[in-house]
Tab-separated table of C-alpha atoms in Angstrom:
chain	number	residue	atom	x	y	z
M	1	MET	CA	25.713	-27.488	-24.576
M	2	SER	CA	28.696	-26.620	-23.200
M	3	ASP	CA	29.089	-23.238	-24.966
M	4	HIS	CA	26.916	-20.694	-23.269
M	5	THR	CA	27.722	-17.658	-25.069
M	6	PHE	CA	24.116	-17.449	-26.600
M	7	ARG	CA	23.093	-16.311	-23.037
M	8	ASP	CA	25.072	-13.096	-23.456
M	9	SER	CA	22.623	-11.491	-25.520
M	10	ILE	CA	19.071	-11.821	-27.018
M	11	ALA	CA	17.984	-13.124	-30.198
M	12	THR	CA	16.449	-10.010	-31.504
M	13	VAL	CA	19.559	-7.875	-31.077
M	14	ASP	CA	22.748	-8.334	-33.089
M	15	LYS	CA	26.249	-7.802	-32.072
M	16	GLN	CA	26.215	-4.042	-33.198
M	17	GLY	CA	22.919	-3.547	-30.985
M	18	LYS	CA	20.530	-3.372	-33.950
M	19	ARG	CA	17.213	-5.089	-34.178
M	20	ASN	CA	17.011	-8.514	-35.515
M	21	TRP	CA	13.467	-8.596	-36.996
M	22	ILE	CA	12.025	-11.870	-36.537
M	23	PHE	CA	10.101	-13.540	-39.438
M	24	ALA	CA	8.495	-16.545	-37.571
M	25	LYS	CA	7.285	-19.338	-39.940
M	26	GLN	CA	3.668	-20.186	-39.210
M	27	PRO	CA	3.305	-23.227	-37.036
M	28	LYS	CA	1.061	-26.174	-37.937
M	29	GLY	CA	0.140	-29.123	-35.738
M	30	ARG	CA	-1.666	-30.290	-32.823
M	31	TRP	CA	-0.776	-28.073	-30.389
M	32	TYR	CA	-1.282	-24.970	-32.597
M	33	ASN	CA	-4.723	-26.308	-33.237
M	34	ILE	CA	-5.548	-26.384	-29.557
M	35	ARG	CA	-4.031	-23.008	-29.008
M	36	SER	CA	-6.150	-21.805	-31.818
M	37	TRP	CA	-9.308	-22.902	-29.867
M	38	VAL	CA	-8.215	-21.764	-26.653
M	39	SER	CA	-7.658	-18.281	-28.358
M	40	LEU	CA	-11.132	-18.252	-29.819
M	41	PHE	CA	-12.501	-18.645	-26.348
M	42	TYR	CA	-10.283	-15.983	-25.292
M	43	PHE	CA	-11.375	-13.462	-27.817
M	44	SER	CA	-14.973	-14.283	-27.357
M	45	VAL	CA	-14.762	-13.547	-23.702
M	46	PHE	CA	-12.476	-10.365	-24.126
M	47	VAL	CA	-14.944	-9.091	-26.393
M	48	SER	CA	-18.272	-9.821	-24.815
M	49	LEU	CA	-17.350	-9.291	-20.992
M	50	PRO	CA	-17.574	-5.580	-20.647
M	51	PHE	CA	-20.952	-5.541	-22.534
M	52	ILE	CA	-22.797	-8.222	-20.425
M	53	SER	CA	-25.025	-6.869	-17.658
M	54	ILE	CA	-26.674	-8.207	-14.596
M	55	SER	CA	-29.534	-6.146	-13.327
M	56	GLY	CA	-28.499	-3.067	-15.058
M	57	ARG	CA	-24.808	-3.441	-13.822
M	58	PRO	CA	-21.736	-4.613	-15.937
M	59	LEU	CA	-20.388	-7.864	-15.188
M	60	PHE	CA	-17.062	-6.651	-15.283
M	61	MET	CA	-15.602	-3.078	-15.025
M	62	LEU	CA	-12.519	-1.483	-13.653
M	63	ASN	CA	-13.186	2.208	-13.537
M	64	VAL	CA	-10.166	3.536	-11.957
M	65	ILE	CA	-11.224	7.131	-12.675
M	66	GLU	CA	-14.207	6.955	-10.294
M	67	GLY	CA	-12.547	4.386	-7.989
M	68	LYS	CA	-15.558	1.833	-8.985
M	69	PHE	CA	-14.618	-1.708	-9.777
M	70	ILE	CA	-16.885	-4.432	-10.617
M	71	LEU	CA	-16.118	-7.908	-10.746
M	72	PHE	CA	-18.576	-10.498	-11.954
M	73	GLY	CA	-21.527	-8.354	-11.015
M	74	ALA	CA	-20.082	-7.435	-7.410
M	75	ILE	CA	-19.301	-3.809	-7.006
M	76	PHE	CA	-16.311	-2.537	-4.913
M	77	TRP	CA	-15.469	0.915	-3.855
M	78	PRO	CA	-12.309	2.461	-2.365
M	79	GLN	CA	-13.417	1.600	1.024
M	80	ASP	CA	-12.779	-2.175	-0.136
M	81	PHE	CA	-9.220	-1.569	-1.198
M	82	PHE	CA	-7.927	-3.612	1.752
M	83	ILE	CA	-9.460	-6.533	0.040
M	84	PHE	CA	-7.778	-5.906	-3.149
M	85	VAL	CA	-4.524	-5.485	-1.501
M	86	LEU	CA	-4.961	-8.932	0.281
M	87	ALA	CA	-6.205	-10.487	-2.956
M	88	MET	CA	-3.366	-8.815	-4.844
M	89	MET	CA	-0.899	-10.287	-2.336
M	90	ALA	CA	-2.424	-13.725	-2.839
M	91	PHE	CA	-2.326	-13.351	-6.441
M	92	ILE	CA	1.290	-12.672	-6.656
M	93	LEU	CA	1.923	-15.719	-4.387
M	94	PHE	CA	-0.120	-17.812	-6.828
M	95	ILE	CA	1.933	-16.414	-9.752
M	96	VAL	CA	5.153	-17.633	-7.874
M	97	VAL	CA	3.909	-20.946	-6.954
M	98	PHE	CA	2.424	-21.525	-10.322
M	99	THR	CA	5.706	-20.717	-12.099
M	100	MET	CA	7.621	-22.895	-9.793
M	101	ALA	CA	5.578	-25.753	-10.785
M	102	PHE	CA	4.237	-24.934	-14.276
M	103	GLY	CA	6.812	-22.702	-15.720
M	104	ARG	CA	5.795	-20.093	-18.173
M	105	LEU	CA	2.689	-21.859	-19.196
M	106	PHE	CA	0.741	-18.733	-18.573
M	107	CYS	CA	2.658	-17.020	-21.413
M	108	GLY	CA	2.226	-19.245	-23.976
M	109	TRP	CA	-1.509	-19.881	-23.424
M	110	MET	CA	-3.245	-17.033	-21.431
M	111	CYS	CA	-1.028	-13.819	-21.945
M	112	PRO	CA	-2.615	-11.115	-24.013
M	113	GLN	CA	0.503	-10.199	-25.525
M	114	THR	CA	1.222	-13.636	-26.817
M	115	ILE	CA	-2.447	-14.443	-27.895
M	116	PHE	CA	-3.150	-11.198	-29.606
M	117	MET	CA	0.250	-10.988	-31.463
M	118	GLU	CA	0.576	-14.645	-32.389
M	119	MET	CA	-3.343	-15.777	-33.086
M	120	LEU	CA	-4.550	-12.325	-34.333
M	121	PHE	CA	-1.790	-9.946	-35.632
M	122	ARG	CA	0.694	-12.346	-36.954
M	123	ARG	CA	-2.225	-14.173	-38.738
M	124	LEU	CA	-3.101	-11.074	-40.452
M	125	GLU	CA	0.373	-10.511	-41.381
M	126	TYR	CA	0.448	-14.021	-42.830
M	127	TRP	CA	-2.800	-13.276	-44.907
M	128	ILE	CA	-1.405	-10.105	-46.178
M	129	GLU	CA	2.219	-10.578	-46.620
M	130	GLY	CA	2.622	-14.340	-46.816
M	131	ASP	CA	4.665	-16.756	-44.766
M	132	ALA	CA	7.986	-16.059	-43.183
M	133	ALA	CA	9.999	-16.598	-46.402
M	134	ALA	CA	7.653	-14.172	-48.508
M	135	GLN	CA	7.834	-11.611	-45.658
M	136	LYS	CA	11.626	-11.731	-45.710
M	137	LEU	CA	11.752	-11.165	-49.457
M	138	LEU	CA	9.119	-8.404	-49.293
M	139	GLN	CA	11.208	-6.564	-46.781
M	140	GLN	CA	14.367	-6.949	-48.750
M	141	SER	CA	12.891	-5.903	-52.092
M	142	PRO	CA	13.039	-2.280	-53.389
M	143	TRP	CA	9.703	-0.265	-52.746
M	144	ASN	CA	7.576	-0.880	-55.670
M	145	THR	CA	3.603	-1.113	-56.204
M	146	ASN	CA	3.471	-4.790	-54.794
M	147	LYS	CA	5.532	-3.672	-51.707
M	148	ILE	CA	3.698	-0.246	-51.044
M	149	ILE	CA	0.112	-1.978	-51.463
M	150	ARG	CA	0.951	-4.780	-48.899
M	151	LYS	CA	2.963	-2.820	-46.249
M	152	THR	CA	0.080	-0.047	-46.426
M	153	GLY	CA	-2.725	-2.708	-46.348
M	154	LYS	CA	-0.897	-4.471	-43.489
M	155	HIS	CA	-0.291	-1.323	-41.233
M	156	LEU	CA	-3.969	-0.127	-41.943
M	157	ALA	CA	-5.413	-3.462	-40.844
M	158	PHE	CA	-3.167	-3.339	-37.720
M	159	TYR	CA	-4.356	0.105	-36.772
M	160	ALA	CA	-7.903	-0.792	-37.453
M	161	LEU	CA	-7.687	-3.969	-35.342
M	162	SER	CA	-5.931	-1.764	-32.636
M	163	PHE	CA	-8.668	0.879	-32.933
M	164	LEU	CA	-11.226	-2.096	-32.421
M	165	ILE	CA	-9.159	-3.479	-29.287
M	166	ALA	CA	-8.939	0.227	-27.843
M	167	ASN	CA	-12.565	0.707	-27.837
M	168	ILE	CA	-13.440	-2.642	-26.219
M	169	PHE	CA	-10.497	-2.118	-23.723
M	170	LEU	CA	-11.847	1.374	-22.838
M	171	ALA	CA	-15.378	-0.322	-22.235
M	172	TYR	CA	-13.596	-2.282	-19.371
M	173	ILE	CA	-12.684	0.998	-17.851
M	174	ILE	CA	-15.817	3.310	-18.311
M	175	GLY	CA	-18.484	0.805	-19.203
M	176	ALA	CA	-20.265	-0.004	-22.262
M	177	LYS	CA	-23.017	2.495	-21.861
M	178	ALA	CA	-20.496	5.380	-21.547
M	179	LEU	CA	-18.554	3.907	-24.643
M	180	GLY	CA	-21.789	4.006	-26.420
M	181	ARG	CA	-22.452	7.540	-25.902
M	182	ILE	CA	-18.758	8.447	-26.981
M	183	ILE	CA	-19.206	6.694	-30.031
M	184	THR	CA	-22.948	7.884	-31.090
M	185	GLU	CA	-23.124	11.559	-29.390
M	186	PRO	CA	-21.419	14.473	-30.689
M	187	LEU	CA	-17.546	14.580	-30.345
M	188	SER	CA	-17.546	17.947	-28.900
M	189	GLU	CA	-19.223	16.409	-25.700
M	190	HIS	CA	-16.712	13.425	-25.376
M	191	ALA	CA	-13.454	14.877	-26.290
M	192	GLY	CA	-11.718	13.193	-23.627
M	193	GLY	CA	-12.930	9.790	-24.109
M	194	PHE	CA	-12.239	10.134	-27.951
M	195	ILE	CA	-8.604	11.198	-27.122
M	196	ALA	CA	-8.384	8.050	-24.945
M	197	ILE	CA	-9.414	5.818	-27.573
M	198	LEU	CA	-6.719	7.361	-29.729
M	199	VAL	CA	-4.058	7.124	-27.238
M	200	PHE	CA	-4.855	3.405	-26.589
M	201	SER	CA	-5.187	2.515	-30.287
M	202	GLY	CA	-1.711	4.263	-30.658
M	203	VAL	CA	-0.034	2.136	-27.735
M	204	PHE	CA	-1.755	-1.118	-29.110
M	205	TYR	CA	-0.560	-0.503	-32.749
M	206	GLY	CA	2.782	0.303	-31.615
M	207	VAL	CA	2.853	-2.915	-29.538
M	208	PHE	CA	1.822	-5.147	-31.949
M	209	ALA	CA	3.246	-3.519	-35.320
M	210	PHE	CA	6.737	-2.653	-33.701
M	211	MET	CA	7.558	-3.755	-30.257
M	212	ARG	CA	6.025	-7.353	-30.696
M	213	GLU	CA	8.284	-10.066	-29.250
M	214	GLN	CA	10.372	-7.107	-27.378
M	215	ILE	CA	7.595	-6.944	-24.886
M	216	CYS	CA	8.144	-10.131	-23.784
M	217	THR	CA	12.030	-10.082	-24.003
M	218	ILE	CA	12.770	-6.627	-22.843
M	219	VAL	CA	9.559	-4.977	-21.026
M	220	CYS	CA	7.759	-7.804	-19.319
M	221	PRO	CA	8.884	-8.348	-15.684
M	222	TYR	CA	7.490	-11.856	-15.577
M	223	GLY	CA	10.161	-13.257	-18.025
M	224	ARG	CA	12.923	-12.069	-15.892
M	225	LEU	CA	11.458	-13.625	-12.938
M	226	GLN	CA	11.391	-17.057	-14.351
M	227	GLY	CA	15.423	-17.152	-13.859
M	228	VAL	CA	14.869	-17.290	-10.032
M	229	LEU	CA	11.384	-19.057	-9.861
M	230	LEU	CA	12.187	-22.051	-12.140
M	231	ASP	CA	14.161	-25.085	-10.891
M	232	LYS	CA	14.848	-28.634	-12.384
M	233	ASP	CA	11.444	-29.999	-11.732
M	234	SER	CA	9.543	-27.161	-13.218
M	235	ILE	CA	7.390	-27.980	-16.284
M	236	LEU	CA	8.616	-26.382	-19.440
M	237	VAL	CA	9.050	-26.880	-23.097
M	238	ALA	CA	12.300	-28.428	-23.567
M	239	TYR	CA	14.591	-30.292	-25.978
M	240	ASP	CA	15.652	-34.018	-25.050
M	241	TYR	CA	19.375	-33.368	-25.499
M	242	GLU	CA	19.913	-36.921	-24.244
M	243	ARG	CA	18.019	-38.370	-27.157
M	244	GLY	CA	18.740	-35.817	-29.630
M	245	GLU	CA	22.503	-35.403	-29.562
M	246	PRO	CA	24.923	-35.701	-31.177
M	247	ARG	CA	23.064	-33.823	-34.335
M	248	GLY	CA	23.578	-34.697	-37.671
M	249	LYS	CA	21.697	-33.982	-41.047
M	250	PHE	CA	19.280	-36.569	-42.183
M	251	ARG	CA	20.206	-39.421	-44.811
M	252	LYS	CA	17.850	-42.006	-45.942
M	253	ASP	CA	20.611	-44.323	-46.520
M	254	ALA	CA	22.858	-43.482	-43.498
M	255	SER	CA	22.991	-45.484	-40.229
M	256	ARG	CA	21.311	-43.702	-37.052
M	257	ALA	CA	24.809	-43.636	-35.051
M	258	GLN	CA	23.898	-40.121	-34.170
M	259	GLY	CA	21.075	-38.686	-32.181
M	260	ASP	CA	17.507	-38.064	-33.328
M	261	CYS	CA	17.924	-34.393	-33.990
M	262	ILE	CA	18.572	-33.708	-37.730
M	263	ASP	CA	19.673	-30.208	-37.380
M	264	CYS	CA	16.864	-29.118	-39.749
M	265	MET	CA	16.344	-25.672	-37.744
M	266	GLN	CA	12.610	-25.769	-37.952
M	267	CYS	CA	12.375	-25.294	-34.464
M	268	VAL	CA	14.156	-22.022	-34.870
M	269	LYS	CA	12.323	-21.085	-37.926
M	270	VAL	CA	8.809	-21.096	-36.292
M	271	CYS	CA	9.976	-19.506	-32.960
M	272	PRO	CA	8.263	-16.180	-32.440
M	273	THR	CA	11.199	-14.675	-30.413
M	274	GLY	CA	13.943	-16.091	-32.513
M	275	ILE	CA	15.678	-18.553	-30.033
M	276	ASP	CA	17.123	-22.027	-30.331
M	277	ILE	CA	15.271	-24.181	-27.919
M	278	ARG	CA	18.153	-26.837	-28.226
M	279	ASN	CA	20.054	-24.472	-26.243
M	280	GLY	CA	18.138	-24.936	-23.105
M	281	THR	CA	15.868	-22.738	-21.145
M	282	GLN	CA	16.183	-19.189	-21.991
M	283	LEU	CA	14.771	-15.917	-21.146
M	284	GLU	CA	13.122	-15.354	-24.444
M	285	CYS	CA	11.176	-18.586	-24.210
M	286	VAL	CA	7.386	-18.012	-23.816
M	287	ASN	CA	6.363	-21.739	-23.936
M	288	CYS	CA	4.205	-21.110	-27.001
M	289	THR	CA	4.828	-25.070	-28.287
M	290	ALA	CA	5.473	-23.703	-31.855
M	291	CYS	CA	8.770	-25.778	-31.740
M	292	ILE	CA	7.083	-28.874	-30.540
M	293	ASP	CA	4.736	-28.905	-33.596
M	294	ALA	CA	7.679	-28.192	-36.149
M	295	CYS	CA	10.040	-30.840	-34.485
M	296	ASP	CA	7.018	-33.485	-34.246
M	297	PHE	CA	6.274	-32.794	-38.028
M	298	MET	CA	10.078	-33.654	-38.864
M	299	MET	CA	10.304	-36.699	-36.624
M	300	GLU	CA	7.303	-38.032	-38.092
M	301	GLN	CA	8.756	-37.263	-41.733
M	302	THR	CA	11.981	-38.960	-41.045
M	303	GLY	CA	10.337	-42.227	-39.292
M	304	ARG	CA	11.505	-41.109	-35.727
M	305	PRO	CA	9.374	-40.987	-32.550
M	306	LYS	CA	7.676	-37.771	-31.680
M	307	GLY	CA	8.483	-35.690	-28.429
M	308	LEU	CA	12.185	-34.672	-28.974
M	309	ILE	CA	10.850	-31.165	-28.211
M	310	ARG	CA	8.051	-31.517	-25.506
M	311	TYR	CA	6.601	-30.598	-22.217
M	312	ALA	CA	9.105	-31.922	-19.774
M	313	SER	CA	11.410	-30.942	-16.779
M	314	GLU	CA	15.326	-30.837	-16.828
M	315	ASN	CA	15.403	-33.569	-14.366
M	316	GLY	CA	12.826	-35.588	-16.293
M	317	ILE	CA	15.117	-35.382	-19.348
M	318	ALA	CA	18.309	-36.026	-17.342
M	319	GLN	CA	16.740	-39.016	-15.709
M	320	LYS	CA	14.787	-40.168	-18.860
M	321	LYS	CA	11.522	-39.888	-17.073
M	322	LYS	CA	8.130	-39.323	-18.562
M	323	LEU	CA	6.168	-36.185	-17.415
M	324	HIS	CA	3.857	-37.318	-14.423
M	325	PHE	CA	2.108	-35.595	-11.590
M	326	THR	CA	4.829	-35.847	-9.024
M	327	PRO	CA	4.307	-35.407	-5.267
M	328	ARG	CA	5.769	-31.817	-5.561
M	329	LEU	CA	3.315	-30.908	-8.186
M	330	ARG	CA	0.493	-32.426	-5.963
M	331	VAL	CA	1.781	-29.826	-3.037
M	332	TYR	CA	2.037	-26.998	-5.427
M	333	THR	CA	-1.373	-27.733	-6.945
M	334	SER	CA	-2.861	-28.127	-3.662
M	335	VAL	CA	-1.355	-24.641	-2.615
M	336	LEU	CA	-2.720	-23.078	-5.605
M	337	THR	CA	-6.089	-24.316	-5.038
M	338	LEU	CA	-6.158	-22.913	-1.334
M	339	LEU	CA	-5.061	-19.482	-2.732
M	340	LEU	CA	-7.797	-19.518	-5.208
M	341	ILE	CA	-10.257	-20.449	-2.276
M	342	ALA	CA	-8.678	-17.701	-0.083
M	343	ILE	CA	-8.934	-15.016	-2.955
M	344	GLY	CA	-12.593	-16.237	-3.601
M	345	ALA	CA	-13.358	-15.974	0.136
M	346	MET	CA	-12.015	-12.512	0.503
M	347	LEU	CA	-13.787	-11.194	-2.328
M	348	GLY	CA	-17.104	-12.980	-1.262
M	349	SER	CA	-16.747	-11.674	2.476
M	350	ARG	CA	-18.002	-8.127	1.473
M	351	LYS	CA	-20.885	-6.730	2.949
M	352	PRO	CA	-23.432	-5.007	0.728
M	353	VAL	CA	-23.278	-2.123	2.987
M	354	SER	CA	-20.145	-0.559	4.653
M	355	GLY	CA	-19.644	2.611	6.340
M	356	THR	CA	-17.752	4.606	8.935
M	357	ILE	CA	-18.861	6.114	12.435
M	358	MET	CA	-17.243	9.093	13.552
M	359	ARG	CA	-17.633	10.798	16.898
M	360	THR	CA	-18.164	14.542	16.701
M	361	ALA	CA	-14.736	16.336	17.027
M	362	GLY	CA	-14.115	18.447	19.963
M	363	MET	CA	-17.031	17.248	22.063
M	364	LEU	CA	-17.011	15.131	25.035
M	365	TYR	CA	-19.767	13.157	26.792
M	366	GLN	CA	-22.765	14.977	27.793
M	367	GLU	CA	-25.117	14.134	30.678
M	368	ARG	CA	-28.698	13.634	29.807
M	369	GLY	CA	-30.804	13.581	33.044
M	370	ALA	CA	-29.530	12.340	36.205
M	371	ASP	CA	-28.501	8.806	35.123
M	372	SER	CA	-27.529	8.852	31.683
M	373	LEU	CA	-24.689	9.993	29.257
M	374	THR	CA	-24.464	10.649	25.688
M	375	ASN	CA	-22.148	11.010	22.712
M	376	LEU	CA	-22.741	12.578	19.353
M	377	TYR	CA	-21.980	10.742	16.052
M	378	ARG	CA	-22.043	11.133	12.479
M	379	ILE	CA	-22.331	8.119	10.200
M	380	LYS	CA	-21.572	7.755	6.468
M	381	LEU	CA	-22.781	4.659	4.534
M	382	ILE	CA	-21.918	3.244	1.190
M	383	ASN	CA	-24.618	1.098	-0.488
M	384	LYS	CA	-23.057	-1.561	-3.046
M	385	THR	CA	-26.200	-2.913	-4.227
M	386	THR	CA	-28.513	-2.140	-7.023
M	387	LYS	CA	-31.535	-1.166	-4.799
M	388	ASP	CA	-32.412	1.441	-2.332
M	389	ILE	CA	-32.064	0.270	1.262
M	390	PRO	CA	-33.434	1.940	4.174
M	391	LEU	CA	-31.358	1.036	7.328
M	392	GLU	CA	-32.008	1.273	11.033
M	393	LEU	CA	-29.193	1.715	13.640
M	394	ARG	CA	-29.141	-0.507	16.712
M	395	LEU	CA	-26.907	-0.642	19.653
M	396	GLU	CA	-25.301	-4.128	20.003
M	397	ASP	CA	-24.792	-5.708	23.534
M	398	GLU	CA	-25.337	-2.610	25.575
M	399	ALA	CA	-27.890	-1.394	27.707
M	400	GLY	CA	-28.367	1.878	25.976
M	401	VAL	CA	-30.311	3.168	23.118
M	402	ILE	CA	-29.471	5.024	19.764
M	403	SER	CA	-31.415	8.548	19.363
M	404	MET	CA	-31.435	9.717	15.817
M	405	ALA	CA	-31.215	13.361	14.881
M	406	GLY	CA	-34.024	13.509	12.276
M	407	ASN	CA	-35.492	10.569	10.707
M	408	THR	CA	-35.304	7.177	12.269
M	409	LEU	CA	-34.103	5.370	9.269
M	410	ILE	CA	-31.232	6.409	6.807
M	411	HIS	CA	-32.140	5.778	3.182
M	412	VAL	CA	-29.168	4.814	1.112
M	413	LYS	CA	-29.760	5.052	-2.707
M	414	ALA	CA	-28.522	2.415	-5.015
M	415	GLU	CA	-24.876	2.276	-5.519
M	416	GLY	CA	-24.993	5.534	-3.801
M	417	GLN	CA	-24.377	7.069	-0.237
M	418	GLY	CA	-26.091	7.967	2.861
M	419	GLU	CA	-25.416	9.659	6.139
M	420	GLY	CA	-26.988	10.710	9.247
M	421	THR	CA	-26.387	11.894	12.934
M	422	PHE	CA	-27.293	10.344	16.111
M	423	PHE	CA	-26.722	10.291	19.721
M	424	VAL	CA	-25.745	7.061	21.806
M	425	VAL	CA	-27.172	6.991	25.262
M	426	LEU	CA	-25.660	4.917	27.848
M	427	PRO	CA	-26.755	4.702	31.598
M	428	LYS	CA	-23.893	5.981	33.830
M	429	THR	CA	-23.788	2.584	35.557
M	430	ALA	CA	-22.923	0.883	32.266
M	431	VAL	CA	-19.831	3.362	31.597
M	432	HIS	CA	-16.791	2.053	33.532
M	433	LYS	CA	-13.938	3.407	31.563
M	434	ARG	CA	-12.706	6.794	29.903
M	435	LYS	CA	-13.008	5.036	26.625
M	436	SER	CA	-15.362	2.220	25.768
M	437	THR	CA	-15.695	0.352	22.768
M	438	LEU	CA	-19.369	-0.041	21.080
M	439	TYR	CA	-20.720	-1.918	18.175
M	440	ILE	CA	-23.681	-0.644	16.242
M	441	GLY	CA	-25.674	-2.892	14.056
M	442	LEU	CA	-27.240	-1.868	10.555
M	443	TYR	CA	-30.406	-3.496	10.060
M	444	GLU	CA	-32.814	-3.764	6.996
M	445	ASN	CA	-36.203	-4.971	7.888
M	446	ASN	CA	-35.105	-6.425	11.177
M	447	GLU	CA	-32.327	-8.435	9.358
M	448	ARG	CA	-28.730	-7.303	10.278
M	449	ILE	CA	-26.681	-6.481	7.483
M	450	THR	CA	-23.358	-5.796	9.200
M	451	ARG	CA	-22.059	-3.919	12.233
M	452	LEU	CA	-19.651	-1.103	12.768
M	453	ARG	CA	-17.258	-0.166	15.593
M	454	THR	CA	-16.812	2.853	17.479
M	455	THR	CA	-15.904	4.091	20.746
M	456	PHE	CA	-17.838	6.102	23.561
M	457	LEU	CA	-16.271	8.488	25.734
M	458	GLY	CA	-17.121	8.880	29.358
M	459	PRO	CA	-15.940	10.495	32.589
M	460	VAL	CA	-12.520	9.791	34.286
M	461	GLN	CA	-13.222	7.288	36.793
């Protein structure tokens, strides 16, 4: 279209700056059915994941309060923060490349906001208040018994669903066992946890009952980024203007001198963000495919081929090419695959035990006998496994020995910490610099788990 004034404002705000409430018609069709099955799988994973345990440890938990993160049974502590930083950087790059290649595919198919809003809360709304036309009539009608019952019932159902989601969400943070104690034990013992549930419930209720599509168009930064990440080869939900224009109302006895678009507005009526996809790529579009199903149905009813609105790229529509796996998409997909492998390698490269070695502050070297020098150290260890580990310290690649101050083994409890004090004893002939680098291996039953780096202070040469 030559007129781009529609881009001066968003569809959910009128000229006076007031909220335009969106009454989206319920979609029906192939894409909506596929999304329903995907959503069912999504909900199953969301509900079950925090309650699945492996060897007594949750499969997935993000305990920000204690700095304890469990991903697929592997535990991460604050000491592993660098891995998270690298993984997060790789994930951000993954999002950039994914958006450049596949547009906002994530928003329509995997984003929690879209899935919960369209496949759960809005379906509940359809069941209680009816389809879009019935909702609009109910909104405009005076407050009577029918309206009070339906509105109250909807908001009570919305809050109950939000309360359930809040409990599951909290299980991701504190774990299913801790959530169980909050639910079953006296409220006075878990006041903080109960308040957290109420806060999360209020947030989810506010988002899905009132904010709704505003989250996608105003709050979410990802939608804003698409303007700089998308190009004319990106895959998106698009209207084929080459085939559809000029538009014209459908008449059975009329010749088809016009384009295939019959201007029925069905694509607008089903849009959850209230846009007209025929205007082109827009900030508000979440690629939910509702307009594809609506348009395909109308094309089928009027004897026209489907696909007037479809997954395509701007260049594909302009050049009248079908969507295919281009060399560019192959490159981007290869990069995405490499990024996923890199993220997996970083997460899988963790050692079961980590620690730090600190030389005793304020102490220089000491002489032991006539031919040896010593440094005093303190070691702190973290056990990331679910079993107790007895560890032995050994000096790597050096002629000296380690002399423990106390027990010869350091016992580190499961998912706990351990510490010890020890001397490193080196012959004077092996010390050639003021500060030398040493590596100390951590061994369990003569098998090295990892090694740590430290320094040894000697006399000035």
